[in-house]
Coordinates of C-alpha atoms and ligand atoms in Angstrom, one line a residue:
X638 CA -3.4 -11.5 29.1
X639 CA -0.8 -11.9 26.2
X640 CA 1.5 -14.7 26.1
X641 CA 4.8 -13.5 27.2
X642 CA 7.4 -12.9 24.2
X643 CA 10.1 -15.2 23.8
X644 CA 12.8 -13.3 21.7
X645 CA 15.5 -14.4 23.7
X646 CA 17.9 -17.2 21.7
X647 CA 20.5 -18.8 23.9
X648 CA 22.0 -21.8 23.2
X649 CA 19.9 -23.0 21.0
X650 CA 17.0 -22.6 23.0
X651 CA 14.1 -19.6 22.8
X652 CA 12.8 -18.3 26.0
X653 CA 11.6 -14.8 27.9
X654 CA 13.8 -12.5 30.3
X655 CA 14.1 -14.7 33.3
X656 CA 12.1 -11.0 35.0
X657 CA 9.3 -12.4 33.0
X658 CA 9.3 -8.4 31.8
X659 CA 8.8 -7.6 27.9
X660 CA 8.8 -4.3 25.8
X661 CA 5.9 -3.3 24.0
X662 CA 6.7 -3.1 19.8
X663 CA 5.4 -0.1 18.2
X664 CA 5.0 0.6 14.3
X665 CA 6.2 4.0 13.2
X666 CA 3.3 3.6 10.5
X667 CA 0.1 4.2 12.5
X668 CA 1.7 4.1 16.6
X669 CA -0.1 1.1 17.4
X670 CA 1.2 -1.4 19.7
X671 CA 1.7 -4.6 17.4
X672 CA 4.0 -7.2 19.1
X673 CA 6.4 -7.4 22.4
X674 CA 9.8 -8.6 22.6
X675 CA 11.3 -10.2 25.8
X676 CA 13.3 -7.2 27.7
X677 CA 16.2 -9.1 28.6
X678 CA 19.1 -7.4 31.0
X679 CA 22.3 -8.5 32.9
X680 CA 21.0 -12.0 33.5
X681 CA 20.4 -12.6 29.6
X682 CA 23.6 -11.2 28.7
X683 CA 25.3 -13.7 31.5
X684 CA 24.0 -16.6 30.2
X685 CA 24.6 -16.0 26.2
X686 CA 28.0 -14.9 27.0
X687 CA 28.6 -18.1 28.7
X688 CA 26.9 -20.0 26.2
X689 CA 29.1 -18.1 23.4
X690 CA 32.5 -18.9 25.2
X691 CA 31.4 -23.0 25.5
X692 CA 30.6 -22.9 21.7
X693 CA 34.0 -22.0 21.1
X694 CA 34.9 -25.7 22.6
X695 CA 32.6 -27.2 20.2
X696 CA 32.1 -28.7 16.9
X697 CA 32.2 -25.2 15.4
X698 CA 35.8 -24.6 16.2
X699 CA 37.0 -27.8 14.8
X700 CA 34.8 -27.3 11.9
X701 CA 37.0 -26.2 8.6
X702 CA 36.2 -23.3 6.7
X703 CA 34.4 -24.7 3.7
X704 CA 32.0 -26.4 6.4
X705 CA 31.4 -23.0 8.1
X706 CA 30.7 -21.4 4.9
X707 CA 28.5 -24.2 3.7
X708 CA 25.9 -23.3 6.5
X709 CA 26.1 -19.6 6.2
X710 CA 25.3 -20.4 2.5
X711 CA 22.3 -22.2 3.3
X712 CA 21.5 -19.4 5.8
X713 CA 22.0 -16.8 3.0
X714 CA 18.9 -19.5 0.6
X715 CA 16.5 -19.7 3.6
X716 CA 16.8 -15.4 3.7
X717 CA 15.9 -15.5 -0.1
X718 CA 13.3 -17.9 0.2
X719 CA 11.5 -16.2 2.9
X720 CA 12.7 -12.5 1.4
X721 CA 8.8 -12.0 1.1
X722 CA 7.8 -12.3 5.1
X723 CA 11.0 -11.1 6.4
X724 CA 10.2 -7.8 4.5
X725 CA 6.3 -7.3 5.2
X726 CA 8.4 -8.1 9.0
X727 CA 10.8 -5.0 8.9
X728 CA 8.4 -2.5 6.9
X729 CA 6.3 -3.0 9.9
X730 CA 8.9 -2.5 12.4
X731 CA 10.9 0.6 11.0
X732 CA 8.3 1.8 8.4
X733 CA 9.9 1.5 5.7
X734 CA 8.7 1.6 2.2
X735 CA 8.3 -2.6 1.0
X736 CA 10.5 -2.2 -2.1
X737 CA 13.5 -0.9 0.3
X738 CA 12.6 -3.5 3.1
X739 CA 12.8 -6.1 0.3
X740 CA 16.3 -4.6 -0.9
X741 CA 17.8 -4.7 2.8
X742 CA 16.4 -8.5 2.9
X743 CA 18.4 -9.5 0.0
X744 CA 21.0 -7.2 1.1
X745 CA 20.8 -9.9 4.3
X746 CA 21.2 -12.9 2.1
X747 CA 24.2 -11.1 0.0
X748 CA 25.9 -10.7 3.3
X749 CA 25.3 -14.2 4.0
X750 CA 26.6 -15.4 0.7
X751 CA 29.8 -13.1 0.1
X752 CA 31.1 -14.3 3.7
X753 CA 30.4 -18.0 3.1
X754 CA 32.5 -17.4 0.1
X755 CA 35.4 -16.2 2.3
X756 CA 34.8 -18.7 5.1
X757 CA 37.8 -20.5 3.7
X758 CA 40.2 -17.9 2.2
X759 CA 40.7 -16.2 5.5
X760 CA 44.9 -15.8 4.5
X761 CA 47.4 -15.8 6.9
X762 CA 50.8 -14.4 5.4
X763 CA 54.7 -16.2 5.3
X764 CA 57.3 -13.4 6.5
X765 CA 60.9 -13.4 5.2
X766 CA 63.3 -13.3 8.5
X767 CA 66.8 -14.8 9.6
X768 CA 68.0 -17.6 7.6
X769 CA 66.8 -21.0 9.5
X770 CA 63.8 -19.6 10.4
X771 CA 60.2 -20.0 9.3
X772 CA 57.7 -17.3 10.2
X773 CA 54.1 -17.2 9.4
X774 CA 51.4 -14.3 10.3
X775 CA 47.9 -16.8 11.2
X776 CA 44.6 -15.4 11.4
X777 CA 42.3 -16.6 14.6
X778 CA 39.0 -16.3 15.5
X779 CA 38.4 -13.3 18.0
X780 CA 36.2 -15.5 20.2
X781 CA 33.1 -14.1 21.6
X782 CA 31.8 -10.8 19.5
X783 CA 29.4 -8.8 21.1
X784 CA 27.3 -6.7 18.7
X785 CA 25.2 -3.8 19.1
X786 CA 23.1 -2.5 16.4
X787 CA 20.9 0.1 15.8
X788 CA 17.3 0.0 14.4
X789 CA 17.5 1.9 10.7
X790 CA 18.6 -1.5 9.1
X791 CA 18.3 -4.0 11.3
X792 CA 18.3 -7.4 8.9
X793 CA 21.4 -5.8 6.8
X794 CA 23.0 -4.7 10.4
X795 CA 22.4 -8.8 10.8
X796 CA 24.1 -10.0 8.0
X797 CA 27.0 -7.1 8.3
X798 CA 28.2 -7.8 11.8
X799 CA 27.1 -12.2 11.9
X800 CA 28.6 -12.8 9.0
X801 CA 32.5 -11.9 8.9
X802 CA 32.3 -13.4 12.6
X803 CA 31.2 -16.4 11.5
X804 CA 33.4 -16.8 8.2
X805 CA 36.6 -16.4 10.8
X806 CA 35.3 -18.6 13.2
X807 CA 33.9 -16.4 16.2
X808 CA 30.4 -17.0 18.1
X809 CA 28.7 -13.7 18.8
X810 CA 25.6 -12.5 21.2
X811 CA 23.8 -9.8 19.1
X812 CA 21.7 -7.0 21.1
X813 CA 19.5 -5.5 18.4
X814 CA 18.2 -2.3 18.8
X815 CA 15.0 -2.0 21.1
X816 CA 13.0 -0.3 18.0
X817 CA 13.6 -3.3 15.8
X818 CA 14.0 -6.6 16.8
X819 CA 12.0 -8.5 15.1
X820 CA 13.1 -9.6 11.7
X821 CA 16.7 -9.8 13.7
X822 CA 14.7 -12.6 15.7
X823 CA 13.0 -14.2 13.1
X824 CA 16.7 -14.5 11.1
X825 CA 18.1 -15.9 14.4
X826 CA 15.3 -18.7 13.8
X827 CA 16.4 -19.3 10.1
X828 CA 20.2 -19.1 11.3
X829 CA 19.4 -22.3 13.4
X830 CA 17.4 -24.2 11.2
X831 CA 20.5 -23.3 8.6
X832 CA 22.3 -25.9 11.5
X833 CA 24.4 -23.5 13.2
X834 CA 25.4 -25.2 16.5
X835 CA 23.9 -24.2 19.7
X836 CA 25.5 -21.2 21.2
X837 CA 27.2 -20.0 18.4
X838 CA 24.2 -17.4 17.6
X839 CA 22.9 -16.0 20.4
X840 CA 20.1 -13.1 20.7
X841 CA 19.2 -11.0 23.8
X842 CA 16.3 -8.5 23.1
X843 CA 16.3 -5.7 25.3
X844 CA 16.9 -2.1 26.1
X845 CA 20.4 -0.4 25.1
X846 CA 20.8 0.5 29.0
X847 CA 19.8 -3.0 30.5
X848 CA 20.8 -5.3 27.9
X849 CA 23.5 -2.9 25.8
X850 CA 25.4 -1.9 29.3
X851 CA 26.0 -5.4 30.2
X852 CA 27.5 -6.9 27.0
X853 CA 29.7 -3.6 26.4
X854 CA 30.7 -4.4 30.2
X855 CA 31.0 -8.2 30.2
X856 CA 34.7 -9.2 30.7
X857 CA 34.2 -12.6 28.8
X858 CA 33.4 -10.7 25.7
X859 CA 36.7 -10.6 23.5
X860 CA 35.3 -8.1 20.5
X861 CA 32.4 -5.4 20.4
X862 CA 31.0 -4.3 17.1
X863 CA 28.9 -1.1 17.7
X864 CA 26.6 0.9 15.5
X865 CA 24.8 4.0 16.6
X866 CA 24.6 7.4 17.8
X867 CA 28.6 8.8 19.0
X868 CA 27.3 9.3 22.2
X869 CA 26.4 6.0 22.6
X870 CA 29.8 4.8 21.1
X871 CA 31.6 7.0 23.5
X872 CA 29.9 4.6 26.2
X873 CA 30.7 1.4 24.2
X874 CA 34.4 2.1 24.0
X875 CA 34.7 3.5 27.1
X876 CA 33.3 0.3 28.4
X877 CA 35.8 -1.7 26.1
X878 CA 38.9 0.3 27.2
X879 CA 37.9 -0.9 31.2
X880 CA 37.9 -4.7 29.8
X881 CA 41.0 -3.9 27.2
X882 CA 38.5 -5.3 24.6
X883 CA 39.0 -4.2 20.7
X884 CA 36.1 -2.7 19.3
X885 CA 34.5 -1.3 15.8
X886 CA 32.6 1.7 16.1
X887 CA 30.6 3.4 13.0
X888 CA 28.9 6.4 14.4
X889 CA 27.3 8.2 11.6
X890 CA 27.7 11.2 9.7
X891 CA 27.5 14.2 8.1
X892 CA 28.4 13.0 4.5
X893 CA 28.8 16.1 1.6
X894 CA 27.9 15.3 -1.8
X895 CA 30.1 17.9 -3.7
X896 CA 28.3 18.8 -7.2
X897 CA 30.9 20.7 -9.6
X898 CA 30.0 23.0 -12.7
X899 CA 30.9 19.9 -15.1
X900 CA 28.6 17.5 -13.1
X901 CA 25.7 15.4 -14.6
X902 CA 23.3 17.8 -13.2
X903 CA 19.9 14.9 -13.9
X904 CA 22.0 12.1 -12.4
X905 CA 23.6 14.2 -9.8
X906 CA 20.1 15.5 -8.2
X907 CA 18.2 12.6 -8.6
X908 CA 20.9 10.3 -6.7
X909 CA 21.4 12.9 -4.2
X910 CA 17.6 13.6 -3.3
X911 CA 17.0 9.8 -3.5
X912 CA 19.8 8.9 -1.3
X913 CA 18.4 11.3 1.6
X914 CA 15.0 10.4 1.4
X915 CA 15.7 6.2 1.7
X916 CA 15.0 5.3 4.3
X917 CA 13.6 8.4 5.7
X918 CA 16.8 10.0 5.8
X919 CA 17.9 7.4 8.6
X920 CA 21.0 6.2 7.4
X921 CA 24.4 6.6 8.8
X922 CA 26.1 7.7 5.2
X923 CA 23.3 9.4 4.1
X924 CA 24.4 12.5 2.2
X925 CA 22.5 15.1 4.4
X926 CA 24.7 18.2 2.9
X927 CA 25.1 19.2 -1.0
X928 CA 27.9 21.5 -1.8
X929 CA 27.1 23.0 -5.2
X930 CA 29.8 25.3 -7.1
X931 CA 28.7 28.9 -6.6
X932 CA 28.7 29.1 -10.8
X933 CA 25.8 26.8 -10.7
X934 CA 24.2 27.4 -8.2
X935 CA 20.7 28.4 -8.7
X936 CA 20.7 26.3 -12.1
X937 CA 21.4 22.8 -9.8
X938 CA 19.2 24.3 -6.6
X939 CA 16.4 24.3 -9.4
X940 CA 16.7 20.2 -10.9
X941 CA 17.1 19.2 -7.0
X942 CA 13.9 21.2 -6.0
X943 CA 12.2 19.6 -8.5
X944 CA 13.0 16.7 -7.7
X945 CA 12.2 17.2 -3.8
X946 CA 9.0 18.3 -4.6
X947 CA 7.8 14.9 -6.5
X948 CA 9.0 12.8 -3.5
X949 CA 5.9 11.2 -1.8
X950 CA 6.0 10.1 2.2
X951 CA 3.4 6.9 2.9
X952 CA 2.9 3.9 4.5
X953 CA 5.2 0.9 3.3
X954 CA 2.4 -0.5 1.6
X955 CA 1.8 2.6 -0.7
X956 CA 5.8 2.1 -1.6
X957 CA 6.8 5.6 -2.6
X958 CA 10.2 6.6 -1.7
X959 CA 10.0 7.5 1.9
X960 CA 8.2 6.3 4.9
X961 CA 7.9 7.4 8.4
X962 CA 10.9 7.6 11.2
X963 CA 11.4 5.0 13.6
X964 CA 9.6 6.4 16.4
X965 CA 7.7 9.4 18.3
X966 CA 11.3 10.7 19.6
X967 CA 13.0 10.7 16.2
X968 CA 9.8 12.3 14.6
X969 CA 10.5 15.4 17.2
X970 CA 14.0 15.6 16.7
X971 CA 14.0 16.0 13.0
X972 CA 11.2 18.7 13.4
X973 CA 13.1 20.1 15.8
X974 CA 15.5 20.7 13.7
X975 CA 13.1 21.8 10.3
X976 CA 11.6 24.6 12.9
X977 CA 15.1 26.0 14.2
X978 CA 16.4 25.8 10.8
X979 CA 12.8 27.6 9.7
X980 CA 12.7 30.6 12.3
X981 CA 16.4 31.5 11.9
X982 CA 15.5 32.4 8.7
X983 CA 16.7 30.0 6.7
X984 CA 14.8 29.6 3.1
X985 CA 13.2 26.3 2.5
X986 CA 13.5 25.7 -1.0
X987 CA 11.5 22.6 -1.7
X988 CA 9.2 20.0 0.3
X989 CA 8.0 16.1 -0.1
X990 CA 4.7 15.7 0.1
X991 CA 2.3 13.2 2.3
X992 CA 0.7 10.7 0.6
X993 CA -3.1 9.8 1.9
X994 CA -1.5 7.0 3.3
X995 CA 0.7 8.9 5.8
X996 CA -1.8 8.6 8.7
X997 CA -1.4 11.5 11.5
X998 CA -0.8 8.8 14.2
X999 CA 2.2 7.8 12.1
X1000 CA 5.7 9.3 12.6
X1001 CA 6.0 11.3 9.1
X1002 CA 7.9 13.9 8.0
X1003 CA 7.7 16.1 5.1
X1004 CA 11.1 15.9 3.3
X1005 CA 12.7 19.4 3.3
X1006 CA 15.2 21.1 1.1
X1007 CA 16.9 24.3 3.0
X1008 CA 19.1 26.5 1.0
X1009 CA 21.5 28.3 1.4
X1010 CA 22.9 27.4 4.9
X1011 CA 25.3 28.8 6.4
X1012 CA 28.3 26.3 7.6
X1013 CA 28.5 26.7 11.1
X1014 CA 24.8 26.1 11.4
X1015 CA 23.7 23.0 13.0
X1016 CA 21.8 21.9 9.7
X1017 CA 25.3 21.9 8.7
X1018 CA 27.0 20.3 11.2
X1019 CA 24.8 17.9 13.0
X1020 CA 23.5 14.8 11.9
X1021 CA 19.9 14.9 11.4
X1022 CA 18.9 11.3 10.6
X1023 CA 15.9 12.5 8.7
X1024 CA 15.0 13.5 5.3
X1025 CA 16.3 17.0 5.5
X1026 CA 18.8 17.9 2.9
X1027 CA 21.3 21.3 3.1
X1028 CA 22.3 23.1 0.1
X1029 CA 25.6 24.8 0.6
X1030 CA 27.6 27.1 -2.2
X1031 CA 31.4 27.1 -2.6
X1032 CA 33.7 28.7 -4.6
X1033 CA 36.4 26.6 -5.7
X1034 CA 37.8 23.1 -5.1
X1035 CA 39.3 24.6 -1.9
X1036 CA 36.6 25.6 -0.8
X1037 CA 34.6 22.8 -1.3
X1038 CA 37.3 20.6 0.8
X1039 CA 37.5 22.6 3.5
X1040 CA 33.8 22.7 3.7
X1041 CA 33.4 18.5 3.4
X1042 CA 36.2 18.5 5.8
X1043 CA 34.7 20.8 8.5
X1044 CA 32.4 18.8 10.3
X1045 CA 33.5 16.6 13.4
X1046 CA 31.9 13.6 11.3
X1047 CA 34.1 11.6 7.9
X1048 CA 32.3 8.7 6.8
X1049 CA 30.8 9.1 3.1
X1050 CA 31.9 11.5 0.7
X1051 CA 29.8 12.1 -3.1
X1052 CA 31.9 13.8 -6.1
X1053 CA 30.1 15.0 -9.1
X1054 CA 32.5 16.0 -11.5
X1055 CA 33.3 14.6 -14.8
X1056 CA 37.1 16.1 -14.7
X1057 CA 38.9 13.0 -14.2
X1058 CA 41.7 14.9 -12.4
X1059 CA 39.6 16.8 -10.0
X1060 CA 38.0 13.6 -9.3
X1061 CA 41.5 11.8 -8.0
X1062 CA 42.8 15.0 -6.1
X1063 CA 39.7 16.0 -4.3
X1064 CA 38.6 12.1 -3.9
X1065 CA 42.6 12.2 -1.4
X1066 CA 41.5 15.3 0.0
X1067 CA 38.4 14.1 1.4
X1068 CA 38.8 12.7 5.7
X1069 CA 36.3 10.0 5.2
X1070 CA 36.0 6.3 5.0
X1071 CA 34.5 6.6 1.3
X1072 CA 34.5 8.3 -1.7
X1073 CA 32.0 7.7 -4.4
X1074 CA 32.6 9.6 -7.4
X1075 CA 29.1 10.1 -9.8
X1076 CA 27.3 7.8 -7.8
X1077 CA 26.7 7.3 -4.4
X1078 CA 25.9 4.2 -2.6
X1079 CA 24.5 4.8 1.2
X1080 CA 24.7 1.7 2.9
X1081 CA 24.9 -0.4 -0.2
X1082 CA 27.9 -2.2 -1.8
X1083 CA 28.6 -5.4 0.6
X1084 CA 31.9 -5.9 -1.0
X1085 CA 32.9 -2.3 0.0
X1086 CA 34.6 -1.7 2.8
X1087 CA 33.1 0.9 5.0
X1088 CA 33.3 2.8 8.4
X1089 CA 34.8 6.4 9.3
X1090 CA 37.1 8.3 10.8
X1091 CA 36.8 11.4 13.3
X1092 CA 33.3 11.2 14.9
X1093 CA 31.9 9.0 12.9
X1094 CA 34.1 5.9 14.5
X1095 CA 36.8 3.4 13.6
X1096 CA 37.6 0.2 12.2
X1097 CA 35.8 -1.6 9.1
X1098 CA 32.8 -3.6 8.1
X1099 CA 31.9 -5.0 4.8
X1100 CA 34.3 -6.4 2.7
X1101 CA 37.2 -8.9 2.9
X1102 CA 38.2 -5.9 5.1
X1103 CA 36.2 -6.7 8.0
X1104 CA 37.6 -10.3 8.2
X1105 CA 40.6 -8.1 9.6
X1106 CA 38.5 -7.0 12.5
X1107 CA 37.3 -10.4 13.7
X1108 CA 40.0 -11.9 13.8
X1109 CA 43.8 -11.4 15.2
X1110 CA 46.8 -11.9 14.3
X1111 CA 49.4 -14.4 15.8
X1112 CA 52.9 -14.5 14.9
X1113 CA 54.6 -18.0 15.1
X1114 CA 58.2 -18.0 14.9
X1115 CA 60.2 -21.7 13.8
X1116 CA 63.8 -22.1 14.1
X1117 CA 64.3 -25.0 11.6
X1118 CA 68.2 -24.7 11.4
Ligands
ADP691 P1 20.1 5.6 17.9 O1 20.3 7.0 18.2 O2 20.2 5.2 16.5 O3 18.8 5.1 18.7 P2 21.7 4.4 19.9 O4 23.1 4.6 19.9 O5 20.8 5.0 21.0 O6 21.3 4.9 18.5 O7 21.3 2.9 19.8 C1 22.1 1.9 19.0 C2 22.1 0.6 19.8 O8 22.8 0.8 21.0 C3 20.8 0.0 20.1 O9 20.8 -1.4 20.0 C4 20.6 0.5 21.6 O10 19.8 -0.4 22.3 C5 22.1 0.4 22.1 N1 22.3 1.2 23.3 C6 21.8 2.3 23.7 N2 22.3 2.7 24.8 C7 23.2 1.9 25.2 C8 24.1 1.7 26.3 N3 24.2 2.6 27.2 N4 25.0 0.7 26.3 C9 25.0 -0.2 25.3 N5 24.2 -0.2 24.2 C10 23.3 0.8 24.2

């Protein structure tokens, strides 16, 4: 019989769901079984709440900023120095092609190192008011964070929730995401050994039902950070509202990247094609819609189809520039939608192809360019999280608004234009969290702050931005005379 997991990190200590019960970990390369994680549930949740709150009484509380940041910054070294196994960890897990895993692990570290850099510059404000008074705005730790994240980037989702909480002060229980847990473990490990004190890291592996439910519905929990499907967030804040707890949502997207006659056409397609296929499409601001300026249509339709067509799908190993979805599930939904999309007639107008190293027990799919669609169809209007990619003309700058604007998602926006005007005006026109304007970053750019508006959430992560989030503000009032 296989030793029972121990993925569960409370207080300082490792053990198994107090059921005993575990989940089997499958890799999206081949569907094998290759590793368990403990499933913890309500109990779990209890006891690293608990053990969150009584860290707040400790040394790290009292600790000064500097000091904080000082261990975060060792954190973000022992990342870099194992940046090697902590990638072969996640390709394994979510599939995903060993150059990118090795990107999102330093990505880890970055996180690490930006907020240790901030751990002491969390600013509070002085306020003008009557005369004989003295009024300053301070900045406090939230207190316990609980944070839910989803299994496309599960070491970056690490270091982009843990480490504003820690640079302001907080202690947080993380639930990753049942698909992914393990390098989200394994940076647990490497957070302690950093010398964070007991309890203020805590881990509960687990399903988003079991373990999920209970910390979005613990009343000790004073902030939830959530990342994941809206339907899921709708839960989450629901949950939050019972408890009168703040949360962050960031729900995904259906971000346009809006190509212009005057774009770089050769920069334009290759950022766009490369942007939908990371990852295998699974990322929250990946630009899953192109809006290309009726004028140019068929000349820019032609540079992306090339480009689609030399995109190869494999195993990690074979590190081309996509690799399988996370799972059996996801792998159906994104045919799903490639087969509705293909018998209501709409014309495919490139594919990827698979690599000999995309096995058939693996969960690939063939990267697809459709074109054009119509807008109200779902390929236009619902996220796909897969490397599926929708061509859509427009007119005019109009046009091309309306049509970024007219989805219930507004999280990423792309501009390709070299009209410096256009650019501005259309960047102010966009409803979304970001704008990048001949480039396009998805999930990239620590220092940027990012989140959405409409369905795709509020609040902000990343950035001297999200110190804002995890911490509040208290208003203390002197009368000096
Ligand atoms: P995805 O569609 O990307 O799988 P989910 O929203 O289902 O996204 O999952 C994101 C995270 O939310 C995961 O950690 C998952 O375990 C968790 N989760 C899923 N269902 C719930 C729930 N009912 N309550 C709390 N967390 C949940």
């Amino acid at each position: 019989m296989p030793t029972e997991p121990k993925t569960i990190f409370i207080a300082g200590e490792w053990s198994g769901a107090q059921s005993r019960a575990s989940l089997e970990v499958r890799s999206p390369i081949d569907g094998e079984i290759f590793a368990a994680i403990s499933r913890g549930g309500k109990a779990e949740i209890d006891r690293a709440v608990a053990a969150a709150r009584a860290a707040l009484s400790g040394p790290w509380t009292t600790m000064a900023g500097f000091e904080r940041g000082r261990i975060m910054s060792k954190l973000s070294a022992l990342i870099l120095d194992n940046t090697e196994e902590l990638a072969q960890l996640e390709a394994r897990d979510t599939g995903k092609p060993i150059s990118q895993a090795r990107t999102d692990i330093k990505a880890t570290a970055r996180y690490f190192e930006f907020y240790a850099g901030a751990a002491d510059k969390v600013l509070g404000d002085v306020l003008p008011f009557l005369d004989g008074y003295q009024v300053t705005v301070q900045r406090e730790a939230r207190g316990v964070c609980g944070l839910i994240i989803p299994w496309n980037y599960p070491a970056s989702m690490f270091g982009r929730t843990i480490g504003p909480a820690l640079a302001t002060g907080n202690t947080v229980v993380l639930k990753p995401a049942e698909d992914a847990s393990m390098s989200c473990a394994r940076l647990t490990a490497l957070a302690h050994q950093a010398g964070l004190p007991p309890g203020v890291i805590n881990l509960v592996t687990g399903l988003g039902e079991e373990a999920g439910a209970a910390l979005s519905q613990h009343t000790d929990v004073d902030f939830l950070s959530f990342t994941g499907s809206p339907e899921v967030g709708t839960l989450i804040q629901t949950e939050a509202a019972k408890n009168h707890v703040p949360c962050v949502l960031e729900l995904g997207g259906k971000s346009p990247q809006i190509v212009f006659e005057d774009a770089d056409f050769e920069a334009a397609a290759k950022t766009i094609v490369s942007v939908i296929t990371q990852n295998a499409g699974q990322t929250c601001s990946a630009g899953s819609r192109v809006l290309i300026q009726r004028s140019i249509y068929d000349r820019f339709v032609a540079v992306l189809r090339e480009k689609m067509t030399e995109v190869r799908v494999g195993a990690p190993a074979a590190d081309l520039q996509c690799g399988p979805v996370i799972n059996r599930a996801q792998q159906v939904k994104v045919k799903g939608f490639i087969e509705r999309a293909t018998s209501d007639g709409i014309n495919v107008i490139a594919q990827g192809t698979l690599d000999k190293s995309a096995v058939a027990t693996g969960y690939f799919i063939t990267p697809t360019l459709f074109g054009p669609v119509p807008v109200k169809h779902e390929l236009a209007q619902d996220e796909v999280f897969g490397p599926v990619l929708a061509a859509i003309p427009f007119e005019d700058e109009a046009e091309a608004i309306a049509i970024a604007n007219g989805t219930a998602y507004g999280l990423v926006a792309g501009l390709w234009t070299e009209n410096g005007a256009r650019q501005m005006r259309v960047a102010k026109k966009l409803r979304v969290g970001q704008v990048f304007i001949n480039n396009y970053g998805a999930g990239g750019g620590i220092e940027l702050p990012f989140g959405g508006v409409k369905r795709s959430g509020h609040g902000r992560e990343k950035g001297l931005e999200a110190l804002k989030e995890y911490t509040v503000a208290k208003t203390v009032v002197l009368k000096h005379g």
